[in-house]
JSON list of C-alpha atoms in Angstrom, two decimals:
[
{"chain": "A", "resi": 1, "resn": "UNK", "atom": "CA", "xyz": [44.57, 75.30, 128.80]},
{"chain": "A", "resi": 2, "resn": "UNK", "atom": "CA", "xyz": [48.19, 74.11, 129.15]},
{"chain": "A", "resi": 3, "resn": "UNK", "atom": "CA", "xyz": [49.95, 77.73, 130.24]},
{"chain": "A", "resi": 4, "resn": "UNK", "atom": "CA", "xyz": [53.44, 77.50, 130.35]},
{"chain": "A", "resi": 5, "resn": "UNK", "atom": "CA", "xyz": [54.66, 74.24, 129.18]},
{"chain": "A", "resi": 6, "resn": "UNK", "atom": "CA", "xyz": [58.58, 74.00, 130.33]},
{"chain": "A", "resi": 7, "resn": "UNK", "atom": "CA", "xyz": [60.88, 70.55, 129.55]},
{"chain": "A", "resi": 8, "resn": "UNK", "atom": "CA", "xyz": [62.86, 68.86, 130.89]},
{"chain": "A", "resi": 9, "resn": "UNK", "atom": "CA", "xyz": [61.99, 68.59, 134.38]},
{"chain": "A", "resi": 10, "resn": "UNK", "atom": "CA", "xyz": [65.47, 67.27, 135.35]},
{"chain": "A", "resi": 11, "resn": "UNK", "atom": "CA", "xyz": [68.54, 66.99, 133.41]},
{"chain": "A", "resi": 12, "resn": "UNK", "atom": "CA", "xyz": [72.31, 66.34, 133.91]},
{"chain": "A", "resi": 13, "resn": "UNK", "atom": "CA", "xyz": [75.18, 67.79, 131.96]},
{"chain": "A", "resi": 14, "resn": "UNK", "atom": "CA", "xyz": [78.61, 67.15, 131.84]},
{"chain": "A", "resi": 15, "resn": "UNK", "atom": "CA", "xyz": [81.31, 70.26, 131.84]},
{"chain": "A", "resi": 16, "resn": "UNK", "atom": "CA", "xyz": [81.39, 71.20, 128.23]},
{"chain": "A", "resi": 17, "resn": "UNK", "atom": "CA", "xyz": [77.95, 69.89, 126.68]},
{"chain": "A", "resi": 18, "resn": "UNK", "atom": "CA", "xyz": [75.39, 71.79, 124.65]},
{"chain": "A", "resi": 19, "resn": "UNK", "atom": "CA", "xyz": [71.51, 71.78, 125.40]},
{"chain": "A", "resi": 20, "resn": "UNK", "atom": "CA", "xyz": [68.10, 73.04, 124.96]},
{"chain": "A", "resi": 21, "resn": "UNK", "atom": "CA", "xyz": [65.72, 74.10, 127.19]},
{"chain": "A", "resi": 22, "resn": "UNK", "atom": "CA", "xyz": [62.05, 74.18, 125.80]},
{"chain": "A", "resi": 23, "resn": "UNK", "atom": "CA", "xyz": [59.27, 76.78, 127.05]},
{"chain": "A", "resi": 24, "resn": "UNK", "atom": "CA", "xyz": [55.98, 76.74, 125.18]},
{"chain": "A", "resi": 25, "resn": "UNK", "atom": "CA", "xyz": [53.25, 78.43, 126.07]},
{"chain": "A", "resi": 26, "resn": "UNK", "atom": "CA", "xyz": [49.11, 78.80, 124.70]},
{"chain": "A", "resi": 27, "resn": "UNK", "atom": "CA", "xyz": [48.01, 82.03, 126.08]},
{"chain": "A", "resi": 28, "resn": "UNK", "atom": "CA", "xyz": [49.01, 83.90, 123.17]},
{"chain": "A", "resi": 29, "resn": "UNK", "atom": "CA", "xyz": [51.09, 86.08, 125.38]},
{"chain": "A", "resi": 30, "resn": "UNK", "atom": "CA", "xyz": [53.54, 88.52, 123.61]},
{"chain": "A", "resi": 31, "resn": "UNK", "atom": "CA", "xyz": [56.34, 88.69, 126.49]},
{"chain": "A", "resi": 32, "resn": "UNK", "atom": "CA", "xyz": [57.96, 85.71, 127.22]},
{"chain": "A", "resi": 33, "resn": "UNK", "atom": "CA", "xyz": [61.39, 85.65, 129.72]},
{"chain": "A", "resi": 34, "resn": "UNK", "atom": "CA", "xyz": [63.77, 82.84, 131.03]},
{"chain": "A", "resi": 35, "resn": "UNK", "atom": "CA", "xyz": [65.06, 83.37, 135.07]},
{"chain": "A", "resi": 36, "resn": "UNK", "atom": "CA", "xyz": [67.83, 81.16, 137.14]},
{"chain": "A", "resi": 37, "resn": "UNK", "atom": "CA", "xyz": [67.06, 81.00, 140.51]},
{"chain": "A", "resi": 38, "resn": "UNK", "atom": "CA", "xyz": [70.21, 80.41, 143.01]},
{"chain": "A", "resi": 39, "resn": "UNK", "atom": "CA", "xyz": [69.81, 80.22, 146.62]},
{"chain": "A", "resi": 40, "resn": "UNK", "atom": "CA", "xyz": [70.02, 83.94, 147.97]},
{"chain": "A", "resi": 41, "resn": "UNK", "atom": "CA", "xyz": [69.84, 85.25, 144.88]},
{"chain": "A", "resi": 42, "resn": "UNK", "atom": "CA", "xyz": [66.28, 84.94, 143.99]},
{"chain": "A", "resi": 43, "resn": "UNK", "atom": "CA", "xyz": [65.29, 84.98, 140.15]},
{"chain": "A", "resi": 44, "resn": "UNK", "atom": "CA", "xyz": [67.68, 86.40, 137.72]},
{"chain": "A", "resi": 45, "resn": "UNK", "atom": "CA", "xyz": [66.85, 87.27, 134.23]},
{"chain": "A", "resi": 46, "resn": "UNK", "atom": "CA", "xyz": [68.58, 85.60, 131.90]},
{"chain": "A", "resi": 47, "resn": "UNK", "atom": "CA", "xyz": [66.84, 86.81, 128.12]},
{"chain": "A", "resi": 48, "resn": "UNK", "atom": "CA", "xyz": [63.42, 87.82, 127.22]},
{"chain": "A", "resi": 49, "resn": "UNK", "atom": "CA", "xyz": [61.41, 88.61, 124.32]},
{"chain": "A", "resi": 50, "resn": "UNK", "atom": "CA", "xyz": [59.01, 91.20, 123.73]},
{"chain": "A", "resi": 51, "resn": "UNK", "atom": "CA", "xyz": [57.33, 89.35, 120.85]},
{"chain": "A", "resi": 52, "resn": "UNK", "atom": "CA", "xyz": [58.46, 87.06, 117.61]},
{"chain": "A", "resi": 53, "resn": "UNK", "atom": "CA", "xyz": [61.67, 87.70, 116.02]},
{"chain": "A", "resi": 54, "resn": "UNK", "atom": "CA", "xyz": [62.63, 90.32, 119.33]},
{"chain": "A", "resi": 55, "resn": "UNK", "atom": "CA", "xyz": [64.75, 89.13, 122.05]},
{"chain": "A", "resi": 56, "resn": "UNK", "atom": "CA", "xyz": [67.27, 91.01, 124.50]},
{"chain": "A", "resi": 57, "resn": "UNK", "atom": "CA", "xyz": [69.85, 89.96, 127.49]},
{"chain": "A", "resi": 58, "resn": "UNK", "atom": "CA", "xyz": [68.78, 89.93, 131.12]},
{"chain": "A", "resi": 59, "resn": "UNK", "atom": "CA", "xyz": [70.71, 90.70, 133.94]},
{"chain": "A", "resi": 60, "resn": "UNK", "atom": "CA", "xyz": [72.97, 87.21, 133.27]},
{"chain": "A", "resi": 61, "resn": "UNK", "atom": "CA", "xyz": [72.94, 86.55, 129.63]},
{"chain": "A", "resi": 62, "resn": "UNK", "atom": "CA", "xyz": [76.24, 85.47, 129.38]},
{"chain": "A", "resi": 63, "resn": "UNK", "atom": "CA", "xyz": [76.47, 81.30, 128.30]},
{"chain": "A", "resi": 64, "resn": "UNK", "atom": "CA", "xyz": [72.93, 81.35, 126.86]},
{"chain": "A", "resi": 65, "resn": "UNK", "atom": "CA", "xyz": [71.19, 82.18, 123.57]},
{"chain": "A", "resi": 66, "resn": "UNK", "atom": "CA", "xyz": [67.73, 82.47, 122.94]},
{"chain": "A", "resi": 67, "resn": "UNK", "atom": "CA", "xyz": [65.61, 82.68, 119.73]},
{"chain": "A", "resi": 68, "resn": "UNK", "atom": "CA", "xyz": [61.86, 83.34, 119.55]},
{"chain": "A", "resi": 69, "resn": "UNK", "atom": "CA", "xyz": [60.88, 82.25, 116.30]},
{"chain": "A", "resi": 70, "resn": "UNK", "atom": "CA", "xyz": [56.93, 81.72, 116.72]},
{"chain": "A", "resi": 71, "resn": "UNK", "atom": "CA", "xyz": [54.97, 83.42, 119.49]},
{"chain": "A", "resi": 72, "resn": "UNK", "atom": "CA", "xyz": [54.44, 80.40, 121.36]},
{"chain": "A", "resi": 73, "resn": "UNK", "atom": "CA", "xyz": [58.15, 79.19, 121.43]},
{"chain": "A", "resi": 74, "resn": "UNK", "atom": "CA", "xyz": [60.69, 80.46, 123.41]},
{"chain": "A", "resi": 75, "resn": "UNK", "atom": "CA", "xyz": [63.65, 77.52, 123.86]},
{"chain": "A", "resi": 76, "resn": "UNK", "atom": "CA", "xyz": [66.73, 78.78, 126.17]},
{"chain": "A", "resi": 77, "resn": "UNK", "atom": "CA", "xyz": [70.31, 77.49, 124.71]},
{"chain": "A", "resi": 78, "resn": "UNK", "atom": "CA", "xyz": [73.45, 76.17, 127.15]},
{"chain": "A", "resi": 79, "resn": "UNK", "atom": "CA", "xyz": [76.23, 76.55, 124.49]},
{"chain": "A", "resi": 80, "resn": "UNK", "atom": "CA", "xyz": [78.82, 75.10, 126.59]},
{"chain": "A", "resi": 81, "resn": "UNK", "atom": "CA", "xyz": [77.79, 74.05, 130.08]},
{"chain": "A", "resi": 82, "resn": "UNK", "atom": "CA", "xyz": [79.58, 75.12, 133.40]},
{"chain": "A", "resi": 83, "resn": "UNK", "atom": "CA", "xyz": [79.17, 74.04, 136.81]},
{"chain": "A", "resi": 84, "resn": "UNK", "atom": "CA", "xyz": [78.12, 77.82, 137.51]},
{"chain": "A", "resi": 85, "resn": "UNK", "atom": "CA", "xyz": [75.22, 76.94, 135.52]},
{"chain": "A", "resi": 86, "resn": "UNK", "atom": "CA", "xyz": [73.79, 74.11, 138.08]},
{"chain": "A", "resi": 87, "resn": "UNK", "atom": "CA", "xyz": [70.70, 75.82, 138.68]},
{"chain": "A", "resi": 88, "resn": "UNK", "atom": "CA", "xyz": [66.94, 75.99, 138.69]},
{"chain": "A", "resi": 89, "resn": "UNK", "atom": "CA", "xyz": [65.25, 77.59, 135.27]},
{"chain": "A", "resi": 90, "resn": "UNK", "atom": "CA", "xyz": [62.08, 79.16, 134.90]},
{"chain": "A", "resi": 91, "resn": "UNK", "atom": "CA", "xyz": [60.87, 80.17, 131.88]},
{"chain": "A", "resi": 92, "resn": "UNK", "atom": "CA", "xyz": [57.47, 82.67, 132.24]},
{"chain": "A", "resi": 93, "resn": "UNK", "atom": "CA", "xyz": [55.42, 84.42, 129.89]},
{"chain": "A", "resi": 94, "resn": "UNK", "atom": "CA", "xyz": [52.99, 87.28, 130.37]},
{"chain": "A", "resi": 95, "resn": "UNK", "atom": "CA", "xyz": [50.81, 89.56, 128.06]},
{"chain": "A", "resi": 96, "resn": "UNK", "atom": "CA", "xyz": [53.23, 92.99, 128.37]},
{"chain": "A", "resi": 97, "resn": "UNK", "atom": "CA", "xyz": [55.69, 91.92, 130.89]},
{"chain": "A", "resi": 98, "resn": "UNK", "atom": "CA", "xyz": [55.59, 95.05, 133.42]},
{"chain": "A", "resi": 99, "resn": "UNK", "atom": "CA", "xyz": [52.24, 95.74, 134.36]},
{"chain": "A", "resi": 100, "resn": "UNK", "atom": "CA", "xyz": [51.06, 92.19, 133.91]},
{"chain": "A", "resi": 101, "resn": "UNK", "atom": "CA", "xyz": [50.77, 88.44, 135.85]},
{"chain": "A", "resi": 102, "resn": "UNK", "atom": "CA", "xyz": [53.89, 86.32, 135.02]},
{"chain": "A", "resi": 103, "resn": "UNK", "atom": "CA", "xyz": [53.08, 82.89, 134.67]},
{"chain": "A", "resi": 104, "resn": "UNK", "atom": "CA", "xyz": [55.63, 80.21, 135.05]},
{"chain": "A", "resi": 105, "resn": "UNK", "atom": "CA", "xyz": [56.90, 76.80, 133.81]},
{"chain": "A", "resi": 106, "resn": "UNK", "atom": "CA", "xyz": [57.04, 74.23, 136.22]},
{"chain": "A", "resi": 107, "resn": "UNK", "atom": "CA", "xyz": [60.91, 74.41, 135.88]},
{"chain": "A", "resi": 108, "resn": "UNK", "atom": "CA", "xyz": [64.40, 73.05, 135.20]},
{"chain": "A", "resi": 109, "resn": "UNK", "atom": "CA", "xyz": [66.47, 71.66, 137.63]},
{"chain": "A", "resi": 110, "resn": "UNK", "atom": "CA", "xyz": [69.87, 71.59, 135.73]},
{"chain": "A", "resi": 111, "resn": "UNK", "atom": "CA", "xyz": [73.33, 69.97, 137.54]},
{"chain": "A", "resi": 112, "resn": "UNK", "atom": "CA", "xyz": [76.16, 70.53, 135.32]},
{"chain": "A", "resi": 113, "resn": "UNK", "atom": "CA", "xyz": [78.95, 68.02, 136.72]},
{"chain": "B", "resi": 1, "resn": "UNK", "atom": "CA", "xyz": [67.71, 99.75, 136.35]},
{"chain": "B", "resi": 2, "resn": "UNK", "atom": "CA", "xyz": [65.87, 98.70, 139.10]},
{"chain": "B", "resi": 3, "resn": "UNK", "atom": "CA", "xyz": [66.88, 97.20, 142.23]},
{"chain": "B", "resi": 4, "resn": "UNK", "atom": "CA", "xyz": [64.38, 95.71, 144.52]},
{"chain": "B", "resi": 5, "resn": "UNK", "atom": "CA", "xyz": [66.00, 94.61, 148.23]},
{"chain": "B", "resi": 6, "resn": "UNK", "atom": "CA", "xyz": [63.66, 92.31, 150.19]},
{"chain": "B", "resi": 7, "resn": "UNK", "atom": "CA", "xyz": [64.23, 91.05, 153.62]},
{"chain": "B", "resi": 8, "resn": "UNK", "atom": "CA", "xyz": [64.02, 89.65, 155.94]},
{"chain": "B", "resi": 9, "resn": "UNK", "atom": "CA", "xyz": [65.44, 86.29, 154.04]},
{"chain": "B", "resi": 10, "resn": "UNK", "atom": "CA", "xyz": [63.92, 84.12, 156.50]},
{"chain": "B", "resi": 11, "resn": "UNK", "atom": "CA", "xyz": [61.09, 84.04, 158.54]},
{"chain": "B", "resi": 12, "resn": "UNK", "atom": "CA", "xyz": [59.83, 81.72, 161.31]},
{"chain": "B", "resi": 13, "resn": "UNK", "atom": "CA", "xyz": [56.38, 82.32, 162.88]},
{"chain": "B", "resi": 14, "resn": "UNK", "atom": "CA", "xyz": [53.98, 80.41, 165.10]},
{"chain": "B", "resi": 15, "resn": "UNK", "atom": "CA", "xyz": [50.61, 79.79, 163.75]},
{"chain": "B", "resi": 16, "resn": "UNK", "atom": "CA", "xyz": [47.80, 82.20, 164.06]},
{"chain": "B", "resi": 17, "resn": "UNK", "atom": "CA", "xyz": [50.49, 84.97, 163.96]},
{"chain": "B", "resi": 18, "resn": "UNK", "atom": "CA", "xyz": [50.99, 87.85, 161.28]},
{"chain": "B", "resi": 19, "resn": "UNK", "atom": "CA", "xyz": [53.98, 87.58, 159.38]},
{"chain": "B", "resi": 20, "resn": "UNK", "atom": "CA", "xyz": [55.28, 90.89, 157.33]},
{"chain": "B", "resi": 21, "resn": "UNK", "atom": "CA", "xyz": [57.58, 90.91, 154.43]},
{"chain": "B", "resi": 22, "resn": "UNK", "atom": "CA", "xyz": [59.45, 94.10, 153.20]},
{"chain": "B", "resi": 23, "resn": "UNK", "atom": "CA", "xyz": [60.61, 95.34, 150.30]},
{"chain": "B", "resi": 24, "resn": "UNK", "atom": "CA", "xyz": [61.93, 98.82, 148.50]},
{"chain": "B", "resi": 25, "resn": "UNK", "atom": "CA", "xyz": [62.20, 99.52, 145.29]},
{"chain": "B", "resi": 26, "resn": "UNK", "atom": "CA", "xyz": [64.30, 101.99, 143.86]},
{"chain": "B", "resi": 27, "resn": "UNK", "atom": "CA", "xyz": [63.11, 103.37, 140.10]},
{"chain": "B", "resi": 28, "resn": "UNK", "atom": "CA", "xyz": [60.21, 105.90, 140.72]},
{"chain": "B", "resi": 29, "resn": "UNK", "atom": "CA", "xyz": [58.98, 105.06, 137.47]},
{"chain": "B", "resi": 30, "resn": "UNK", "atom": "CA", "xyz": [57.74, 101.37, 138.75]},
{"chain": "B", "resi": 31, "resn": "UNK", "atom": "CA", "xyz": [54.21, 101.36, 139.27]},
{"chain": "B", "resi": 32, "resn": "UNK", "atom": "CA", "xyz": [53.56, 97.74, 139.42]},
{"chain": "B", "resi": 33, "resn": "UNK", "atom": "CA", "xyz": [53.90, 95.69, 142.54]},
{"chain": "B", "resi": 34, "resn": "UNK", "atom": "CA", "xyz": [53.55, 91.87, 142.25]},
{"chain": "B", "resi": 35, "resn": "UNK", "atom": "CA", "xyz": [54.04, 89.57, 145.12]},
{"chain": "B", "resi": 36, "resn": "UNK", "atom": "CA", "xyz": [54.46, 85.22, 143.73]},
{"chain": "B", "resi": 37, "resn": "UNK", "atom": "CA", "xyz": [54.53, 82.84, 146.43]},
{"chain": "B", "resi": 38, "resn": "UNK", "atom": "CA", "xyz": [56.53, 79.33, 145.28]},
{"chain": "B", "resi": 39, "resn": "UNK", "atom": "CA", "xyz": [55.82, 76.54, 146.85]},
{"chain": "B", "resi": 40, "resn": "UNK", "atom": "CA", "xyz": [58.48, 73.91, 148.23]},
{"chain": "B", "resi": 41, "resn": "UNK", "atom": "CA", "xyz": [59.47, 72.41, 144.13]},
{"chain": "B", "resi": 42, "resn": "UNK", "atom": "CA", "xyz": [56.75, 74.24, 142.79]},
{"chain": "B", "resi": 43, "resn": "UNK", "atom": "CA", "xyz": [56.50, 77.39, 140.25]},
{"chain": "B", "resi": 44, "resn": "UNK", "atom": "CA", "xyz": [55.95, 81.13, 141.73]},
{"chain": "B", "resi": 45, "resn": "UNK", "atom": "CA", "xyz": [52.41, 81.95, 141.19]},
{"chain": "B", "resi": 46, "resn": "UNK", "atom": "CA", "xyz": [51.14, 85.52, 141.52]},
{"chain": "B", "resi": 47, "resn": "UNK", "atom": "CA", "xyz": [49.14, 85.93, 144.65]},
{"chain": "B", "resi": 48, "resn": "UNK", "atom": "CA", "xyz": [48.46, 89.56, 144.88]},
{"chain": "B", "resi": 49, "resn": "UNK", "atom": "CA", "xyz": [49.48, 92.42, 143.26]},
{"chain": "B", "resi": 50, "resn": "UNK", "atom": "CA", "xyz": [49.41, 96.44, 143.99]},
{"chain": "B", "resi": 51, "resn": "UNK", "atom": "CA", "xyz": [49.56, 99.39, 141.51]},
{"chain": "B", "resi": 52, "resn": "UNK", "atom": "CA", "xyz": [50.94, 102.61, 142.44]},
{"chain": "B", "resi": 53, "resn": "UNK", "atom": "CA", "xyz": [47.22, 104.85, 142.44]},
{"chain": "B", "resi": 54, "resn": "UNK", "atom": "CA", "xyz": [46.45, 102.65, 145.01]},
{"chain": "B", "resi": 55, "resn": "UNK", "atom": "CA", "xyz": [47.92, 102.43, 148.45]},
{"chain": "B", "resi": 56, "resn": "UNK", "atom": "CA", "xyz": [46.44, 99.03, 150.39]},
{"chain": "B", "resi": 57, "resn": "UNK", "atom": "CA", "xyz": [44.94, 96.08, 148.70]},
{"chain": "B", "resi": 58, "resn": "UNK", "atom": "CA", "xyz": [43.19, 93.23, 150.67]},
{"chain": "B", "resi": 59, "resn": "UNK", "atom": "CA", "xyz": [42.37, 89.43, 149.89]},
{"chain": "B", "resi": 60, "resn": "UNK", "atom": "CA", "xyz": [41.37, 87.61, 152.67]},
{"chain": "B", "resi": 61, "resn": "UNK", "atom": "CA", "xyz": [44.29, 87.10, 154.43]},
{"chain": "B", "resi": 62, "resn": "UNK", "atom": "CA", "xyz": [46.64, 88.42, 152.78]},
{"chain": "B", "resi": 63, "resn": "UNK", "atom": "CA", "xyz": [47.09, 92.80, 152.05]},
{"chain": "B", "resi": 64, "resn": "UNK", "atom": "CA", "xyz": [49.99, 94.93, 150.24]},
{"chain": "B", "resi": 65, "resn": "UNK", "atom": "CA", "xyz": [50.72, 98.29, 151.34]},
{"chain": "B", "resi": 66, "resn": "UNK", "atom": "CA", "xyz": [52.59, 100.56, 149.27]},
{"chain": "B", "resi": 67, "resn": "UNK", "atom": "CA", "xyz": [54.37, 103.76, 149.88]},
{"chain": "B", "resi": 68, "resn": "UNK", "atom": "CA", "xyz": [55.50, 105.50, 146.82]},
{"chain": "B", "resi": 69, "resn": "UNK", "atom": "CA", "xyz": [57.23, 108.39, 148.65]},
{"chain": "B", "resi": 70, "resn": "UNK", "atom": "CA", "xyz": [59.46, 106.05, 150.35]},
{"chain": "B", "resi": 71, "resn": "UNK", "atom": "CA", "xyz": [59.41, 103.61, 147.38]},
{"chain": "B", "resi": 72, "resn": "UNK", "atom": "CA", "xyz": [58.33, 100.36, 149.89]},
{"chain": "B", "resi": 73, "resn": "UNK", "atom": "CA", "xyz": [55.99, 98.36, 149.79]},
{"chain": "B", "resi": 74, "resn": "UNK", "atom": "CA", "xyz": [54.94, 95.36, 152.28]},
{"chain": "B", "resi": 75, "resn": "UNK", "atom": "CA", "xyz": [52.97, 92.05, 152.35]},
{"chain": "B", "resi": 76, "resn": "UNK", "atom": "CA", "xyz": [50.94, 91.58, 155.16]},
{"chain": "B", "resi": 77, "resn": "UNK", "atom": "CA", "xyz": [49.75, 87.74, 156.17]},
{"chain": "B", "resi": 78, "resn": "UNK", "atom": "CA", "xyz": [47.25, 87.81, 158.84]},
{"chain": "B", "resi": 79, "resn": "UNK", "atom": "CA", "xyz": [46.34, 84.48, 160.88]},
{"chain": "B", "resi": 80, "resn": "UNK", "atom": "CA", "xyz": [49.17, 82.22, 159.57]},
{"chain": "B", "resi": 81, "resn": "UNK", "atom": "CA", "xyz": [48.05, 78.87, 158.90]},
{"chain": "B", "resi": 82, "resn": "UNK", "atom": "CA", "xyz": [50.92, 75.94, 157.63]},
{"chain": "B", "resi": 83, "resn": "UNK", "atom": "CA", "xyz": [49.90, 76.12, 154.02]},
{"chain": "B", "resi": 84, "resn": "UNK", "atom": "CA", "xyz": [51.57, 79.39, 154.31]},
{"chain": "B", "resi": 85, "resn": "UNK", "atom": "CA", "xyz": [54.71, 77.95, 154.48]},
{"chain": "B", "resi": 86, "resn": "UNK", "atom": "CA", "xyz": [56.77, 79.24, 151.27]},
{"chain": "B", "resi": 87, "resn": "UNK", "atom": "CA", "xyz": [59.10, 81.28, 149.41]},
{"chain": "B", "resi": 88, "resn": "UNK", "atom": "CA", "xyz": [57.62, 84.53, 148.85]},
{"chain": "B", "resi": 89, "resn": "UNK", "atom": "CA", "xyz": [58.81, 87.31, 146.46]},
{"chain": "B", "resi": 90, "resn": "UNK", "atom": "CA", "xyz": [58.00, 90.81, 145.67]},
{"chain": "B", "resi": 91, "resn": "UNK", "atom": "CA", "xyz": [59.18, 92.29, 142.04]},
{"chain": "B", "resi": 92, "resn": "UNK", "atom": "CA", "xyz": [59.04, 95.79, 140.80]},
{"chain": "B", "resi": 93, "resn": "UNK", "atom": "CA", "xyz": [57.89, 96.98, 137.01]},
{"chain": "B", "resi": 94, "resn": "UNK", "atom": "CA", "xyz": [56.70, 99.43, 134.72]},
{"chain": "B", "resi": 95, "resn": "UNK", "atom": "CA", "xyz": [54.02, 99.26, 133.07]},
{"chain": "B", "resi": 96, "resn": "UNK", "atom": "CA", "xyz": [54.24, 101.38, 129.94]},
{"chain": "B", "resi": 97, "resn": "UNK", "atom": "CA", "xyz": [55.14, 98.68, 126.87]},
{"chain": "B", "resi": 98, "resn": "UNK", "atom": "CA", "xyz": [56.98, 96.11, 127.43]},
{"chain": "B", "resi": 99, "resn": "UNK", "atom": "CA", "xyz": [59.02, 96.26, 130.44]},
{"chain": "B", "resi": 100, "resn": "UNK", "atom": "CA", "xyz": [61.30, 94.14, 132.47]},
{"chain": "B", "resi": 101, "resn": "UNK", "atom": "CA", "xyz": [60.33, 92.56, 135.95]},
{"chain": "B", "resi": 102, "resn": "UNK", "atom": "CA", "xyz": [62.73, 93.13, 138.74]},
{"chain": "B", "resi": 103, "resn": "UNK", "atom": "CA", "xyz": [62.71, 90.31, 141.30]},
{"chain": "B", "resi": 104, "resn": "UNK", "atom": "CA", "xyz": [63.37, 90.15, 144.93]},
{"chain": "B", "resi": 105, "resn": "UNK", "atom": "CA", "xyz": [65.81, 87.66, 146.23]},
{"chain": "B", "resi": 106, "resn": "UNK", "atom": "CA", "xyz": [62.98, 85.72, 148.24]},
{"chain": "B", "resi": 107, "resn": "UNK", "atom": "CA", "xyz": [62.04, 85.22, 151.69]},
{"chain": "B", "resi": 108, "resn": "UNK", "atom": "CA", "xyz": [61.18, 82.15, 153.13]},
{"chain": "B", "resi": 109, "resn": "UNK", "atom": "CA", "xyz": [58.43, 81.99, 155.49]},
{"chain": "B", "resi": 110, "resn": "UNK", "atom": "CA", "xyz": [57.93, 78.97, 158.30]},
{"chain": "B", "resi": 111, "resn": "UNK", "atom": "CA", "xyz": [54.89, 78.59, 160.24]},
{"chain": "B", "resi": 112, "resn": "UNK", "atom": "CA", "xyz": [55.31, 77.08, 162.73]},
{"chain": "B", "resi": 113, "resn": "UNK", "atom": "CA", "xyz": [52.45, 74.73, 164.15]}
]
């Protein structure tokens, strides 16, 4: 049992670059959600999804795009990267959201240069 | 929405000591109290949790105490050992449907040996 499979571990972007973050997970969990976490600021929520074809904005949607074509997928789109998007990433699903264990990916470390 | 305040940020304690982390919440329809602990480059991972019928909820060393007429709730760490050493962080949901989680910003705890 894999749980929440999140890649790539590390990556570097330059100003202006596109990219895809990938969040999988196996637990047939409904609620899936993609955080930044900024020192002092804790985790942030970015987008979630509530199941396939559903997805809303977070607290800090704004540079991202989601899609949540299969229950299992979630993948977290950088349209156009900034240097206020050096961060760390964690996707996390759970089986209702509220009310429920979050698990996480293992992370992103993004640096946008 | 919610807001959940958490302090103190940082937290330095000698080993064998208690250490207490605080946080309020401020939607009285939350009723779920999750506290993750993340590890230095790890993922949070849940490591208690409270619901609001219930006001004090032990595991070993570690309790949550909740007070839904003030709308805080606390984590308790009894006998402080160096594996404690971590980034802990308390959240806030609802559990009706699919609900958003509401993070703290984080406090990091150092025992000290």
């Amino acid at each position: 049992n894999a749980g929440v499979t999140q890649t790539p571990k590390f990556q570097v972007l330059k100003t202006g670059q596109s990219m895809t973050l990938q969040c999988a997970q196996d637990m047939n969990h409904e609620y899936m959600s993609w955080y930044r976490q900024d020192p002092g600021m804790g985790l942030r929520l970015i987008h979630y999804s509530v199941g396939a074809g559903i997805t809303d904005q977070g607290e800090v949607p704004n540079g991202y795009n989601v899609s949540r074509s299969t229950t299992e997928d979630f993948p977290l789109r950088l349209l156009s990267a900034a240097p206020s998007q050096t961060s760390v990433y964690f996707c996390a699903s759970s089986s209702t959201g509220g009310g429920t264990e979050a698990f996480f990916g293992q992370g992103t470390r993004l640096t946008v240069v | 929405g919610e807001n959940v305040e958490q302090h103190p940020s940082t937290l330095s304690v000698q080993e064998g000591d208690s250490a207490v982390i605080k946080c309020t919440y401020s939607d009285s329809a939350s009723n779920y109290f999750p506290w993750y602990k993340q590890e230095l480059g790890k993922r949070p991972q849940l490591i208690i949790d409270i619901r609001s019928n219930v006001g004090e909820k032990k595991d070993q060393r570690i309790a949550v105490t909740l007070n839904k007429t003030a709308k805080h709730f606390s984590l308790h760490i009894t006998e402080t050992q160096p594996e404690d050493s971590a980034v802990y962080f308390c959240a806030a949901s609802n559990s009706g449907g699919y609900q958003k989680v509401t993070f703290g910003i984080g406090t990091k705890l150092q025992v000290i040996p």
